[in-house]
mmCIF file of C-alpha atoms and ligand atoms in Angstrom:
data_model
loop_
_atom_site.group_PDB
_atom_site.id
_atom_site.type_symbol
_atom_site.label_atom_id
_atom_site.label_comp_id
_atom_site.label_asym_id
_atom_site.label_seq_id
_atom_site.Cartn_x
_atom_site.Cartn_y
_atom_site.Cartn_z
ATOM 1 C CA MET A 1 7.459 7.506 65.351
ATOM 2 C CA ARG A 2 9.523 9.700 67.645
ATOM 3 C CA ASN A 3 12.482 7.341 67.153
ATOM 4 C CA LEU A 4 12.101 7.678 63.415
ATOM 5 C CA ILE A 5 12.214 11.486 63.684
ATOM 6 C CA TYR A 6 15.352 11.242 65.809
ATOM 7 C CA LEU A 7 16.869 8.926 63.239
ATOM 8 C CA ILE A 8 16.071 11.347 60.414
ATOM 9 C CA ILE A 9 17.591 14.248 62.395
ATOM 10 C CA ILE A 10 20.751 12.263 63.179
ATOM 11 C CA PHE A 11 21.025 11.066 59.602
ATOM 12 C CA SER A 12 20.633 14.534 58.057
ATOM 13 C CA PHE A 13 23.130 15.928 60.575
ATOM 14 C CA ALA A 14 25.646 13.241 59.646
ATOM 15 C CA CYS A 15 25.166 13.985 55.942
ATOM 16 C CA ASN A 16 25.884 17.662 56.523
ATOM 17 C CA GLN A 17 29.234 16.965 58.119
ATOM 18 C CA PRO A 18 31.738 18.113 55.501
ATOM 19 C CA ALA A 19 34.585 15.825 54.606
ATOM 20 C CA GLU A 20 37.962 17.581 54.662
ATOM 21 C CA LYS A 21 37.217 20.301 52.127
ATOM 22 C CA THR A 22 39.833 21.399 49.669
ATOM 23 C CA PRO A 23 40.693 24.986 50.597
ATOM 24 C CA ILE A 24 40.061 27.686 47.995
ATOM 25 C CA THR A 25 43.388 29.371 48.725
ATOM 26 C CA PRO A 26 46.842 27.852 48.197
ATOM 27 C CA TYR A 27 47.978 25.358 50.800
ATOM 28 C CA VAL A 28 50.866 23.060 51.643
ATOM 29 C CA MET A 29 50.658 19.277 51.744
ATOM 30 C CA VAL A 30 53.102 16.918 53.437
ATOM 31 C CA LEU A 31 54.177 14.188 50.997
ATOM 32 C CA GLY A 32 56.972 12.556 53.031
ATOM 33 C CA VAL A 33 58.404 12.675 56.554
ATOM 34 C CA ALA A 34 61.457 10.366 56.716
ATOM 35 C CA GLN A 35 65.197 11.072 56.461
ATOM 36 C CA ASP A 36 66.906 10.618 53.067
ATOM 37 C CA ALA A 37 66.864 6.812 53.243
ATOM 38 C CA GLY A 38 63.122 6.524 53.903
ATOM 39 C CA TYR A 39 61.560 4.157 56.442
ATOM 40 C CA PRO A 40 62.370 1.300 56.829
ATOM 41 C CA GLN A 41 66.039 1.764 55.917
ATOM 42 C CA MET A 42 67.729 -0.627 53.495
ATOM 43 C CA ASN A 43 69.274 -3.622 55.212
ATOM 44 C CA CYS A 44 68.122 -2.621 58.708
ATOM 45 C CA LYS A 45 67.274 -5.746 60.663
ATOM 46 C CA LYS A 46 66.851 -4.020 64.000
ATOM 47 C CA ASP A 47 63.665 -3.450 65.999
ATOM 48 C CA CYS A 48 63.227 0.076 64.591
ATOM 49 C CA CYS A 49 62.400 -1.258 61.119
ATOM 50 C CA LYS A 50 61.143 -4.784 61.852
ATOM 51 C CA ASP A 51 57.394 -4.024 61.793
ATOM 52 C CA ALA A 52 57.697 -1.589 58.872
ATOM 53 C CA TRP A 53 59.263 -4.322 56.679
ATOM 54 C CA LYS A 54 56.236 -6.526 57.365
ATOM 55 C CA ASN A 55 53.525 -3.870 57.103
ATOM 56 C CA PRO A 56 53.643 -1.404 54.173
ATOM 57 C CA GLU A 57 51.196 0.881 55.997
ATOM 58 C CA LEU A 58 53.942 1.690 58.479
ATOM 59 C CA GLN A 59 56.445 2.670 55.777
ATOM 60 C CA ARG A 60 57.277 6.347 55.264
ATOM 61 C CA THR A 61 58.818 8.251 52.349
ATOM 62 C CA THR A 62 61.584 10.857 52.413
ATOM 63 C CA SER A 63 60.681 14.377 53.560
ATOM 64 C CA CYS A 64 58.874 16.424 50.921
ATOM 65 C CA LEU A 65 56.312 19.236 50.917
ATOM 66 C CA ALA A 66 53.980 20.195 48.073
ATOM 67 C CA ILE A 67 52.694 23.720 47.496
ATOM 68 C CA VAL A 68 49.271 23.551 45.866
ATOM 69 C CA ASP A 69 47.211 26.334 44.285
ATOM 70 C CA PRO A 70 43.645 25.059 43.758
ATOM 71 C CA ILE A 71 42.706 28.277 41.912
ATOM 72 C CA SER A 72 45.206 27.963 39.044
ATOM 73 C CA LYS A 73 45.615 24.197 39.553
ATOM 74 C CA GLU A 74 49.374 24.674 39.801
ATOM 75 C CA GLN A 75 51.553 22.605 42.120
ATOM 76 C CA TRP A 76 55.212 22.526 43.119
ATOM 77 C CA ILE A 77 57.246 20.250 45.364
ATOM 78 C CA ILE A 78 60.139 21.047 47.672
ATOM 79 C CA ASP A 79 62.845 18.435 47.000
ATOM 80 C CA ALA A 80 62.921 15.588 44.492
ATOM 81 C CA THR A 81 63.258 12.543 46.741
ATOM 82 C CA PRO A 82 64.034 8.910 45.851
ATOM 83 C CA ASN A 83 60.287 8.343 46.498
ATOM 84 C CA ILE A 84 59.095 10.970 43.997
ATOM 85 C CA LYS A 85 57.066 8.398 42.064
ATOM 86 C CA GLU A 86 54.883 7.491 45.050
ATOM 87 C CA GLN A 87 54.772 11.082 46.272
ATOM 88 C CA LEU A 88 53.484 12.514 42.988
ATOM 89 C CA GLN A 89 50.895 9.729 42.918
ATOM 90 C CA LEU A 90 49.756 10.726 46.426
ATOM 91 C CA LEU A 91 49.610 14.365 45.324
ATOM 92 C CA LYS A 92 47.528 13.471 42.283
ATOM 93 C CA GLN A 93 45.130 11.404 44.417
ATOM 94 C CA LYS A 94 44.666 14.297 46.843
ATOM 95 C CA THR A 95 44.419 17.199 44.379
ATOM 96 C CA GLY A 96 43.147 15.544 41.212
ATOM 97 C CA THR A 97 45.914 17.309 39.295
ATOM 98 C CA GLU A 98 48.749 15.432 37.641
ATOM 99 C CA LYS A 99 50.787 18.339 36.265
ATOM 100 C CA LEU A 100 53.859 19.486 38.169
ATOM 101 C CA ASP A 101 54.870 23.134 37.765
ATOM 102 C CA GLY A 102 58.294 23.039 39.349
ATOM 103 C CA ILE A 103 60.662 21.697 41.971
ATOM 104 C CA LEU A 104 62.479 23.677 44.655
ATOM 105 C CA LEU A 105 65.675 22.015 45.870
ATOM 106 C CA THR A 106 67.219 22.346 49.331
ATOM 107 C CA HIS A 107 70.608 20.638 48.801
ATOM 108 C CA ALA A 108 72.628 17.871 47.139
ATOM 109 C CA HIS A 109 72.195 14.997 49.605
ATOM 110 C CA ILE A 110 70.628 11.859 48.161
ATOM 111 C CA GLY A 111 67.195 12.262 49.732
ATOM 112 C CA HIS A 112 66.692 15.726 48.314
ATOM 113 C CA TYR A 113 67.494 15.751 44.592
ATOM 114 C CA THR A 114 68.027 12.256 43.140
ATOM 115 C CA GLY A 115 64.337 11.973 42.229
ATOM 116 C CA LEU A 116 65.219 14.290 39.324
ATOM 117 C CA MET A 117 66.312 11.170 37.441
ATOM 118 C CA HIS A 118 62.651 10.447 36.671
ATOM 119 C CA PHE A 119 62.431 13.552 34.462
ATOM 120 C CA GLY A 120 64.978 12.287 31.925
ATOM 121 C CA LYS A 121 64.247 10.418 28.718
ATOM 122 C CA GLU A 122 64.196 7.014 30.445
ATOM 123 C CA VAL A 123 61.004 8.054 32.246
ATOM 124 C CA MET A 124 59.021 11.310 31.897
ATOM 125 C CA GLY A 125 61.173 13.162 29.389
ATOM 126 C CA THR A 126 59.809 16.493 30.586
ATOM 127 C CA ASP A 127 60.164 19.707 28.612
ATOM 128 C CA ASN A 128 61.956 22.450 30.571
ATOM 129 C CA LEU A 129 60.481 21.588 33.969
ATOM 130 C CA PRO A 130 61.464 24.522 36.229
ATOM 131 C CA VAL A 131 63.939 23.466 38.933
ATOM 132 C CA PHE A 132 64.772 26.171 41.472
ATOM 133 C CA ALA A 133 68.264 25.815 42.939
ATOM 134 C CA MET A 134 70.969 27.826 44.684
ATOM 135 C CA PRO A 135 74.127 28.660 42.622
ATOM 136 C CA LYS A 136 76.355 25.752 43.802
ATOM 137 C CA MET A 137 73.479 23.307 43.516
ATOM 138 C CA LYS A 138 72.847 24.593 39.969
ATOM 139 C CA THR A 139 76.515 24.141 38.989
ATOM 140 C CA PHE A 140 76.585 20.689 40.577
ATOM 141 C CA LEU A 141 73.654 19.567 38.414
ATOM 142 C CA GLU A 142 75.029 21.224 35.272
ATOM 143 C CA GLU A 143 78.516 19.746 35.599
ATOM 144 C CA ASN A 144 77.883 16.195 36.808
ATOM 145 C CA GLY A 145 76.232 13.315 34.999
ATOM 146 C CA PRO A 146 73.582 12.044 34.856
ATOM 147 C CA TRP A 147 72.034 15.383 35.942
ATOM 148 C CA SER A 148 73.939 17.340 33.268
ATOM 149 C CA GLN A 149 72.047 15.365 30.624
ATOM 150 C CA LEU A 150 68.724 16.629 32.004
ATOM 151 C CA VAL A 151 70.055 20.157 31.515
ATOM 152 C CA LYS A 152 71.509 19.491 28.063
ATOM 153 C CA LEU A 153 68.350 17.822 26.759
ATOM 154 C CA GLU A 154 66.261 20.578 28.371
ATOM 155 C CA ASN A 155 64.242 18.136 30.441
ATOM 156 C CA ILE A 156 64.771 20.569 33.286
ATOM 157 C CA ASN A 157 65.333 24.306 33.288
ATOM 158 C CA ILE A 158 67.336 25.385 36.323
ATOM 159 C CA LYS A 159 66.434 28.749 37.776
ATOM 160 C CA ALA A 160 69.126 30.196 40.021
ATOM 161 C CA LEU A 161 68.014 31.329 43.450
ATOM 162 C CA LYS A 162 69.501 33.951 45.724
ATOM 163 C CA SER A 163 69.376 33.449 49.469
ATOM 164 C CA ASP A 164 67.107 35.799 51.449
ATOM 165 C CA SER A 165 65.540 36.990 48.220
ATOM 166 C CA THR A 166 61.774 36.509 47.932
ATOM 167 C CA PHE A 167 60.342 35.445 44.579
ATOM 168 C CA SER A 168 56.835 34.683 43.324
ATOM 169 C CA LEU A 169 55.654 31.276 42.154
ATOM 170 C CA ASN A 170 52.421 33.017 41.074
ATOM 171 C CA ASP A 171 50.251 35.951 42.214
ATOM 172 C CA ARG A 172 49.289 34.187 45.427
ATOM 173 C CA ILE A 173 52.448 32.356 46.481
ATOM 174 C CA LYS A 174 55.861 33.745 47.392
ATOM 175 C CA VAL A 175 58.921 31.766 48.445
ATOM 176 C CA LYS A 176 62.194 32.749 50.083
ATOM 177 C CA PRO A 177 65.246 30.476 50.359
ATOM 178 C CA PHE A 178 67.652 31.034 53.255
ATOM 179 C CA LEU A 179 71.048 29.439 53.935
ATOM 180 C CA VAL A 180 71.500 27.052 56.856
ATOM 181 C CA PRO A 181 74.662 25.302 58.122
ATOM 182 C CA HIS A 182 74.855 21.646 57.011
ATOM 183 C CA ARG A 183 77.461 19.230 55.623
ATOM 184 C CA ASP A 184 77.825 21.055 52.308
ATOM 185 C CA GLU A 185 80.056 18.648 50.333
ATOM 186 C CA PHE A 186 78.442 19.321 46.931
ATOM 187 C CA SER A 187 76.121 22.290 47.387
ATOM 188 C CA GLU A 188 74.989 24.909 49.838
ATOM 189 C CA THR A 189 71.905 24.021 51.920
ATOM 190 C CA VAL A 190 68.783 26.111 52.186
ATOM 191 C CA GLY A 191 65.518 26.096 54.054
ATOM 192 C CA TYR A 192 62.443 27.744 52.513
ATOM 193 C CA GLU A 193 59.870 30.210 53.739
ATOM 194 C CA ILE A 194 56.524 29.936 51.954
ATOM 195 C CA LEU A 195 54.283 33.017 52.072
ATOM 196 C CA ILE A 196 50.566 32.706 51.316
ATOM 197 C CA ASN A 197 47.743 35.057 52.422
ATOM 198 C CA ASN A 198 50.055 37.035 54.719
ATOM 199 C CA LYS A 199 50.879 33.827 56.556
ATOM 200 C CA SER A 200 54.109 31.903 56.413
ATOM 201 C CA LEU A 201 55.621 28.463 56.820
ATOM 202 C CA ILE A 202 59.312 27.603 57.154
ATOM 203 C CA PHE A 203 60.729 24.242 56.108
ATOM 204 C CA ILE A 204 64.195 23.215 57.325
ATOM 205 C CA PRO A 205 64.581 19.472 56.687
ATOM 206 C CA ASP A 206 68.350 19.430 57.322
ATOM 207 C CA ILE A 207 70.487 21.636 59.565
ATOM 208 C CA ASP A 208 73.442 21.216 61.911
ATOM 209 C CA LYS A 209 72.916 22.168 65.552
ATOM 210 C CA TRP A 210 70.717 25.271 66.062
ATOM 211 C CA GLU A 211 73.583 27.173 67.724
ATOM 212 C CA LYS A 212 75.674 26.909 64.538
ATOM 213 C CA TRP A 213 73.092 29.013 62.697
ATOM 214 C CA GLY A 214 73.473 32.786 62.934
ATOM 215 C CA THR A 215 69.685 33.084 63.231
ATOM 216 C CA ASN A 216 67.675 32.577 66.398
ATOM 217 C CA ILE A 217 65.241 29.773 65.591
ATOM 218 C CA SER A 218 62.971 30.570 68.561
ATOM 219 C CA GLU A 219 62.507 34.147 67.287
ATOM 220 C CA ILE A 220 61.741 32.790 63.813
ATOM 221 C CA ILE A 221 59.088 30.438 65.215
ATOM 222 C CA GLN A 222 57.439 33.408 66.942
ATOM 223 C CA LYS A 223 57.256 35.291 63.622
ATOM 224 C CA VAL A 224 55.954 32.530 61.335
ATOM 225 C CA ASP A 225 52.743 30.487 61.378
ATOM 226 C CA TYR A 226 54.212 27.018 60.832
ATOM 227 C CA ALA A 227 57.730 25.611 61.277
ATOM 228 C CA PHE A 228 58.599 22.193 59.773
ATOM 229 C CA LEU A 229 61.941 21.412 61.396
ATOM 230 C CA ASP A 230 64.759 18.851 61.198
ATOM 231 C CA ALA A 231 64.017 15.984 63.580
ATOM 232 C CA THR A 232 66.477 13.455 62.132
ATOM 233 C CA PHE A 233 67.381 12.019 65.544
ATOM 234 C CA TYR A 234 65.321 11.947 68.700
ATOM 235 C CA LYS A 235 68.205 11.863 71.158
ATOM 236 C CA ASN A 236 71.936 11.444 71.603
ATOM 237 C CA GLY A 237 73.176 7.837 71.536
ATOM 238 C CA GLU A 238 70.499 6.795 69.031
ATOM 239 C CA LEU A 239 73.199 5.635 66.604
ATOM 240 C CA LYS A 240 76.100 3.455 67.620
ATOM 241 C CA ARG A 241 78.523 5.719 65.744
ATOM 242 C CA ASP A 242 79.990 9.131 66.558
ATOM 243 C CA MET A 243 76.967 11.385 66.178
ATOM 244 C CA ASN A 244 79.180 14.503 66.033
ATOM 245 C CA GLU A 245 80.061 13.493 62.451
ATOM 246 C CA ILE A 246 76.448 13.933 61.395
ATOM 247 C CA PRO A 247 75.226 16.839 63.506
ATOM 248 C CA HIS A 248 71.498 17.556 63.668
ATOM 249 C CA PRO A 249 69.452 19.136 66.473
ATOM 250 C CA PHE A 250 68.145 16.223 68.559
ATOM 251 C CA VAL A 251 64.374 16.502 69.063
ATOM 252 C CA GLN A 252 65.014 16.487 72.819
ATOM 253 C CA GLU A 253 67.405 19.465 72.427
ATOM 254 C CA SER A 254 64.911 21.351 70.246
ATOM 255 C CA MET A 255 62.074 20.786 72.731
ATOM 256 C CA GLU A 256 64.327 22.059 75.524
ATOM 257 C CA LEU A 257 65.330 25.111 73.455
ATOM 258 C CA PHE A 258 61.685 25.857 72.605
ATOM 259 C CA SER A 259 60.370 25.191 76.130
ATOM 260 C CA GLU A 260 60.043 28.916 76.888
ATOM 261 C CA LEU A 261 57.822 29.533 73.864
ATOM 262 C CA SER A 262 54.071 30.085 74.349
ATOM 263 C CA GLU A 263 51.674 27.179 73.787
ATOM 264 C CA LYS A 264 50.580 28.861 70.545
ATOM 265 C CA ASP A 265 54.152 29.071 69.270
ATOM 266 C CA LYS A 266 54.921 25.468 70.255
ATOM 267 C CA GLN A 267 51.910 24.327 68.207
ATOM 268 C CA LYS A 268 53.535 25.809 65.096
ATOM 269 C CA VAL A 269 56.447 23.357 65.327
ATOM 270 C CA HIS A 270 56.030 20.227 63.190
ATOM 271 C CA PHE A 271 58.931 17.782 63.459
ATOM 272 C CA ILE A 272 59.944 16.105 60.172
ATOM 273 C CA HIS A 273 62.861 14.226 58.417
ATOM 274 C CA PHE A 274 62.987 11.229 60.787
ATOM 275 C CA ASN A 275 65.878 8.764 60.622
ATOM 276 C CA HIS A 276 64.765 5.104 60.768
ATOM 277 C CA THR A 277 66.051 4.977 64.366
ATOM 278 C CA ASN A 278 63.815 7.881 65.462
ATOM 279 C CA PRO A 279 60.922 6.588 67.630
ATOM 280 C CA LEU A 280 58.724 9.422 66.321
ATOM 281 C CA LEU A 281 58.166 7.126 63.317
ATOM 282 C CA ILE A 282 56.395 4.631 65.548
ATOM 283 C CA GLU A 283 52.714 5.332 66.205
ATOM 284 C CA SER A 284 51.865 5.876 69.885
ATOM 285 C CA SER A 285 55.493 5.455 70.971
ATOM 286 C CA THR A 286 56.553 7.059 74.261
ATOM 287 C CA ALA A 287 58.500 9.607 72.213
ATOM 288 C CA GLN A 288 55.432 10.575 70.157
ATOM 289 C CA LYS A 289 53.396 10.974 73.339
ATOM 290 C CA GLU A 290 56.130 13.106 74.923
ATOM 291 C CA VAL A 291 56.312 15.464 71.919
ATOM 292 C CA LEU A 292 52.538 15.904 71.752
ATOM 293 C CA LYS A 293 52.249 16.348 75.533
ATOM 294 C CA LYS A 294 54.806 19.134 75.400
ATOM 295 C CA GLY A 295 52.632 20.907 72.828
ATOM 296 C CA PHE A 296 54.584 20.237 69.623
ATOM 297 C CA ASN A 297 53.381 18.532 66.437
ATOM 298 C CA ILE A 298 54.646 15.630 64.331
ATOM 299 C CA ALA A 299 54.385 15.943 60.519
ATOM 300 C CA LYS A 300 52.159 13.321 58.868
ATOM 301 C CA GLU A 301 52.046 12.182 55.256
ATOM 302 C CA GLY A 302 48.965 13.569 53.506
ATOM 303 C CA GLN A 303 48.611 16.360 56.087
ATOM 304 C CA MET A 304 47.168 19.604 54.685
ATOM 305 C CA ILE A 305 48.446 22.929 56.025
ATOM 306 C CA ARG A 306 46.021 25.835 55.558
ATOM 307 C CA PHE A 307 46.931 29.483 55.243
HETATM 308 ZN ZN1 ZN B 401 68.219 14.905 54.465
HETATM 309 ZN ZN1 ZN B 402 65.939 0.629 61.298
HETATM 310 ZN ZN1 ZN B 403 71.441 16.622 54.136
#
């Protein structure tokens, strides 16, 4: 009899454990964590991608964040990646909402805007989907096919952004683009600050070395609540080509630079945008353990960021 009572108590306790509740204020969801090419990378036969080719569960899509407002049921994504199809499906599964209210673009490298092709008449044929872009990015889309067709047929409606100027997505969500140094062949490159409930998150998927930026990243981390930062490469020598041609802050350099930050500030850092060679893509790798031990975080697909 006593055992039965225990069982009832345990059972009712277990039933009261809430599953991950959907927040009632806007939040951010991670939809992708890899570099532009995704993981595994096309034609890679090396150890880095070997297991991911065999096991789809290990595959990762290109870096992308969603901003979700459960009150108005509005949702936006930052960057239109080559994996947009899977990412919008993931978003729909998680939020129950299919509608997309707009796309914010960071820059004109293949992992960050080519997903726009799905909004043309071959696929969705959307009607004036808002696309937020900086001036050069806007001109690039307007003046080059096939993107110019999306503009001409009014599948997308490009809204020009101004750097360091905050604008509202709705009453509860504000966004601010800011310029960062990167290989700007076709467009400028921006990161975004998302402001919800007096809290903020910065997203910088691509940037050259931190010292090339006129802004002190450590001071920014201290001011914000979350920082999703470029972690394309883990360390120097990871590629067998001259890595100076494709400068990014190595994760090891970033961890060294941020080593003086408090534990609380280190926790805000979420590394993202992993190249296929980056061991942070491999679960329980030495690199993953090192990052977590030092107090930093690693962005995960499906992760929900609360404000
Ligand atoms: Zn990129
Ligand atoms: Zn690989
Ligand atoms: Zn880039």
